[in-house]
């Protein structure tokens, strides 16, 4: 997959949530590595893309809100029998509501299906984390959401 530094194995996906890094810009940056409480992220040289120890990562998502590039996602294929949970960094306003149905967007901003908001995890910085449930087939492609209902900006 061109967007990924390294795709976890199917066996690792089957164990539970894991972070996916879509950080390819090779800019001097490493707050994700400092933020990970499990030491799962390594940035060897400051311009390198991070590498992940997939056995250490438990998909907690702590690194996500520290990434200025909005480049980290968490995918959990064990969330449901047919559904996956995808955690997506989100800096738009207004925020969606729990249980809301939204358009699931791919990396090009195209709608590829429907997602349901499971949780909105607000961060102390502006990078909130959206927990989105989608059918498993969409989990590797959904990377943003679009609200269906008009909401007032708070
Ligand atoms: S999801 Fe959690 S454990 Fe995995 S790399 Fe990010 S901070 Fe570390
Ligand atoms: S914080 Fe984000 S942009 Fe910076 S190295 Fe980590 S994944 Fe890449």
Coordinates of C-alpha atoms and ligand atoms in Angstrom, one line a residue:
X1 CA 0.0 0.0 0.0
X2 CA 1.6 3.2 -1.1
X3 CA 0.4 5.3 1.8
X4 CA 1.8 3.0 4.5
X5 CA 5.3 2.7 5.8
X6 CA 4.6 -0.9 6.6
X7 CA 1.3 -2.7 6.6
X8 CA 0.8 -4.9 9.7
X9 CA 0.3 -8.6 8.9
X10 CA -3.2 -10.1 8.9
X11 CA -2.2 -12.1 12.0
X12 CA -1.4 -8.8 13.8
X13 CA -4.6 -7.2 12.7
X14 CA -6.5 -10.2 14.1
X15 CA -5.0 -9.5 17.5
X16 CA -6.6 -6.1 18.0
X17 CA -6.2 -2.4 17.4
X18 CA -3.0 -1.1 15.9
X19 CA -1.7 2.3 14.7
X20 CA -1.1 2.9 11.0
X21 CA 1.3 5.6 10.0
X22 CA 0.7 7.4 6.7
X23 CA 3.6 9.8 7.2
X24 CA 5.7 9.9 4.1
X25 CA 6.9 13.5 3.9
X26 CA 10.3 13.0 5.5
X27 CA 10.2 16.2 7.4
X28 CA 12.1 16.8 10.7
X29 CA 9.5 15.5 13.2
X30 CA 9.1 12.9 16.0
X31 CA 6.6 13.9 18.6
X32 CA 4.7 10.6 18.0
X33 CA 7.8 8.7 19.2
X34 CA 8.0 10.8 22.4
X35 CA 4.3 10.4 23.1
X36 CA 4.0 6.7 22.8
X37 CA 3.8 5.2 26.4
X38 CA 4.9 1.8 25.2
X39 CA 8.0 2.8 23.2
X40 CA 6.6 1.3 20.1
X41 CA 7.6 4.1 17.7
X42 CA 11.1 4.7 16.5
X43 CA 12.3 7.6 14.4
X44 CA 16.0 6.7 13.7
X45 CA 16.9 10.0 12.0
X46 CA 14.8 13.1 12.5
X47 CA 13.9 13.2 8.8
X48 CA 13.0 9.5 8.7
X49 CA 9.4 8.2 8.7
X50 CA 8.6 6.5 11.9
X51 CA 8.7 2.7 12.2
X52 CA 6.4 0.8 14.5
X53 CA 7.0 -2.3 16.6
X54 CA 3.6 -3.9 16.0
X55 CA 3.9 -6.2 18.9
X56 CA 4.4 -3.3 21.4
X57 CA 1.6 -1.2 20.0
X58 CA -1.8 -1.7 21.6
X59 CA -3.7 0.8 19.5
X60 CA -4.3 3.2 22.4
X61 CA -4.1 6.2 20.0
X62 CA -2.1 8.5 22.4
X63 CA 0.3 9.3 19.5
X64 CA -2.5 10.5 17.2
X65 CA -3.2 13.8 18.9
X66 CA 0.5 14.6 19.1
X67 CA 1.0 14.3 15.3
X68 CA 0.9 17.7 13.6
X69 CA 0.5 16.0 10.2
X70 CA -2.7 14.1 11.1
X71 CA -0.9 11.1 9.8
X72 CA -1.7 8.4 12.3
X73 CA -4.8 6.3 12.4
X74 CA -5.8 3.3 14.4
X75 CA -7.6 0.3 12.9
X76 CA -9.3 -2.4 15.0
X77 CA -10.7 -5.3 13.0
X78 CA -11.8 -7.1 16.2
X79 CA -14.4 -4.5 17.0
X80 CA -17.3 -6.5 15.5
X81 CA -18.1 -9.5 13.5
X82 CA -18.5 -7.5 10.3
X83 CA -17.4 -4.0 11.5
X84 CA -14.1 -2.4 12.2
X85 CA -13.3 0.6 14.4
X86 CA -11.2 3.3 12.8
X87 CA -9.8 6.2 14.9
X88 CA -9.3 9.3 12.8
X89 CA -7.7 12.6 13.8
X90 CA -10.1 15.4 13.2
X91 CA -9.7 19.2 13.5
X92 CA -12.9 20.5 11.9
X93 CA -15.8 22.1 13.6
X94 CA -18.5 21.4 14.5
X95 CA -17.7 17.9 15.9
X96 CA -20.1 15.0 15.1
X97 CA -22.2 13.5 17.9
X98 CA -22.1 9.9 19.2
X99 CA -24.2 7.5 17.2
X100 CA -24.4 10.0 14.2
X101 CA -24.2 8.5 10.7
X102 CA -21.7 10.2 8.5
X103 CA -20.2 9.9 5.1
X104 CA -17.0 7.8 5.2
X105 CA -14.4 9.5 3.0
X106 CA -11.2 8.0 1.4
X107 CA -7.9 9.7 1.1
X108 CA -9.0 11.6 -2.0
X109 CA -12.1 12.9 -0.1
X110 CA -14.5 10.7 -2.0
X111 CA -17.5 9.1 -0.2
X112 CA -17.0 5.4 0.0
X113 CA -19.8 4.5 2.4
X114 CA -21.4 5.1 5.7
X115 CA -19.8 5.3 9.1
X116 CA -21.2 5.6 12.6
X117 CA -19.7 7.8 15.2
X118 CA -18.9 5.7 18.3
X119 CA -17.1 8.3 20.3
X120 CA -15.6 11.8 20.0
X121 CA -12.5 12.0 22.0
X122 CA -11.6 15.6 22.7
X123 CA -8.0 16.5 23.1
X124 CA -6.4 19.3 25.0
X125 CA -5.0 20.5 21.7
X126 CA -7.1 20.9 18.6
X127 CA -6.6 17.4 17.3
X128 CA -9.7 15.5 18.4
X129 CA -10.0 11.8 17.7
X130 CA -13.1 10.4 16.0
X131 CA -14.0 6.8 16.7
X132 CA -15.8 5.5 13.6
X133 CA -17.4 2.2 13.0
X134 CA -17.5 1.0 9.4
X135 CA -17.9 -2.3 7.6
X136 CA -14.5 -4.1 7.6
X137 CA -14.0 -3.7 3.9
X138 CA -13.7 0.1 4.3
X139 CA -11.3 0.2 7.2
X140 CA -8.2 0.4 5.2
X141 CA -9.5 3.2 3.0
X142 CA -11.6 5.5 5.2
X143 CA -9.5 8.4 6.4
X144 CA -12.0 11.2 7.0
X145 CA -15.6 11.9 7.6
X146 CA -18.2 14.3 6.3
X147 CA -21.2 15.3 8.4
X148 CA -24.6 14.8 6.7
X149 CA -26.6 17.2 8.8
X150 CA -26.0 20.9 8.9
X151 CA -24.9 22.0 12.3
X152 CA -24.1 25.3 13.8
X153 CA -20.5 26.0 14.5
X154 CA -19.8 26.4 18.2
Ligands
LIG1 S1 -1.3 3.7 19.3 FE1 -0.5 3.8 21.4 S2 0.9 2.1 21.6 FE2 0.5 2.3 19.4 S3 2.1 3.6 18.7 FE3 0.4 5.0 19.2 S4 0.8 5.6 21.3 FE4 2.1 3.8 20.9
LIG2 S1 4.4 13.0 14.6 FE1 3.2 12.5 12.7 S2 4.2 13.7 11.0 FE2 5.7 13.6 12.8 S3 6.9 11.8 12.4 FE3 5.2 11.1 13.7 S4 3.7 10.4 12.2 FE4 5.1 11.6 11.1

